[in-house]
CSV table of C-alpha atoms in Angstrom, one decimal:
chain,number,residue,atom,x,y,z
G,1,MET,CA,145.8,122.5,168.9
G,2,THR,CA,145.9,118.7,168.6
G,3,ASP,CA,148.8,116.2,169.5
G,4,SER,CA,148.4,112.3,169.3
G,5,ILE,CA,148.8,112.3,172.7
G,6,LEU,CA,146.3,115.1,174.5
G,7,LYS,CA,142.6,115.7,174.3
G,8,PRO,CA,142.0,118.9,172.3
G,9,TRP,CA,143.3,122.0,173.5
G,10,GLU,CA,143.2,125.8,172.0
G,11,LYS,CA,145.1,127.9,174.7
G,12,THR,CA,147.3,126.9,177.4
G,13,ILE,CA,146.7,128.1,181.2
G,14,ARG,CA,149.2,128.7,183.6
G,15,ILE,CA,150.2,126.5,186.7
G,16,THR,CA,153.2,126.6,189.2
G,17,ILE,CA,154.7,123.1,189.6
G,18,LEU,CA,157.1,123.3,192.7
G,19,GLU,CA,157.3,127.6,192.8
G,20,ASN,CA,157.6,127.1,188.9
G,21,ALA,CA,155.6,129.1,186.8
G,22,VAL,CA,154.5,126.5,183.5
G,23,ASP,CA,151.9,127.2,181.0
G,24,VAL,CA,149.8,123.5,179.8
G,25,PRO,CA,147.8,122.3,177.5
G,26,GLU,CA,143.9,122.7,179.2
G,27,ASN,CA,141.5,119.9,179.0
G,28,ASN,CA,144.1,117.6,179.5
G,29,LEU,CA,144.8,115.0,182.2
G,30,LEU,CA,148.6,116.5,184.0
G,31,LEU,CA,150.3,113.3,183.7
G,32,ARG,CA,149.6,114.0,179.1
G,33,CYS,CA,150.8,117.8,179.7
G,34,LEU,CA,153.7,116.8,181.9
G,35,GLN,CA,154.1,114.2,178.8
G,36,TYR,CA,153.9,117.2,176.4
G,37,MET,CA,156.3,119.7,177.8
G,38,LEU,CA,159.3,116.9,178.4
G,39,PRO,CA,159.0,113.7,176.4
G,40,GLU,CA,162.2,113.1,176.5
G,41,THR,CA,161.9,112.1,180.3
G,42,VAL,CA,158.5,111.5,181.1
G,43,PRO,CA,157.5,108.6,179.0
G,44,TYR,CA,159.8,106.9,180.3
G,45,GLY,CA,158.8,107.4,184.2
G,46,ARG,CA,157.7,104.2,186.0
G,47,PHE,CA,154.1,105.5,185.6
G,48,CYS,CA,151.0,102.8,184.9
G,49,TRP,CA,148.4,106.0,183.2
G,50,ASN,CA,145.7,104.0,184.8
G,51,ASP,CA,145.7,104.9,188.3
G,52,GLU,CA,146.9,102.1,189.4
G,53,CYS,CA,150.8,102.4,190.5
G,54,GLY,CA,150.3,105.7,193.1
G,55,ASN,CA,153.7,106.5,191.3
G,56,SER,CA,152.2,110.1,189.8
G,57,GLU,CA,150.4,110.9,193.5
G,58,PHE,CA,151.2,115.0,193.9
G,59,ARG,CA,150.0,117.8,196.4
G,60,TYR,CA,148.5,120.5,195.6
G,61,LEU,CA,146.3,124.0,196.1
G,62,LEU,CA,143.7,125.3,194.0
G,63,PRO,CA,142.8,129.5,193.6
G,64,GLY,CA,141.0,130.5,197.0
G,65,ASP,CA,141.0,127.5,199.0
G,66,PRO,CA,144.0,127.1,201.5
G,67,GLU,CA,143.2,123.2,201.9
G,68,GLU,CA,146.2,120.8,200.5
G,69,ARG,CA,144.3,118.1,198.3
G,70,VAL,CA,146.6,114.1,197.2
G,71,GLU,CA,145.9,113.6,194.0
G,72,ARG,CA,147.7,111.4,190.7
G,73,ALA,CA,148.7,113.3,188.0
G,74,CYS,CA,147.2,110.5,185.5
G,75,ARG,CA,143.5,111.1,186.6
G,76,PHE,CA,143.7,115.2,187.7
G,77,VAL,CA,143.2,118.1,184.7
G,78,PRO,CA,145.0,121.3,186.1
G,79,VAL,CA,143.0,124.1,186.7
G,80,ALA,CA,144.0,127.3,185.9
G,81,ASP,CA,146.7,129.3,188.5
G,82,MET,CA,146.5,125.6,190.7
G,83,GLU,CA,149.6,125.2,193.1
G,84,ILE,CA,151.4,122.1,192.7
G,85,THR,CA,153.2,121.7,196.1
G,86,ALA,CA,155.2,118.5,196.5
G,87,VAL,CA,155.2,115.8,193.5
G,88,SER,CA,156.2,111.5,193.6
G,89,ASP,CA,160.0,111.4,193.7
G,90,GLN,CA,159.0,109.3,190.2
G,91,LEU,CA,158.3,112.9,189.2
G,92,ARG,CA,160.6,114.4,190.7
G,93,GLN,CA,163.4,112.3,188.5
G,94,VAL,CA,161.1,113.3,185.3
G,95,LEU,CA,160.4,116.7,186.1
G,96,ALA,CA,164.1,117.4,186.2
G,97,PRO,CA,164.7,118.6,183.5
G,98,LEU,CA,161.8,121.2,183.3
G,99,PHE,CA,163.7,122.8,186.5
G,100,SER,CA,167.0,123.0,185.7
G,101,THR,CA,169.6,126.1,185.7
G,102,ASP,CA,172.2,124.0,183.6
G,103,SER,CA,172.5,126.4,180.0
């Protein structure tokens, strides 16, 4: 599948963001994956999209690796079954609708 904001992809992969499982398009930067899932909030976040501002920083664990790492969503391609354990305030703001319990 393709979308104008995404690189070509054929399937989604499951990752965990702050204890919530989500499916994201494979082979794409995390920030683009988030934009795909939340087109009404992510594009309006305070992100530079080119690794200069640091507003997309997050902490994560890879499957089978206990070492927590730090990266920026504008330059990181998610891995299946990874777990995002902490996000910047900017990411938390734009992700809020994803985890809202309101119907």
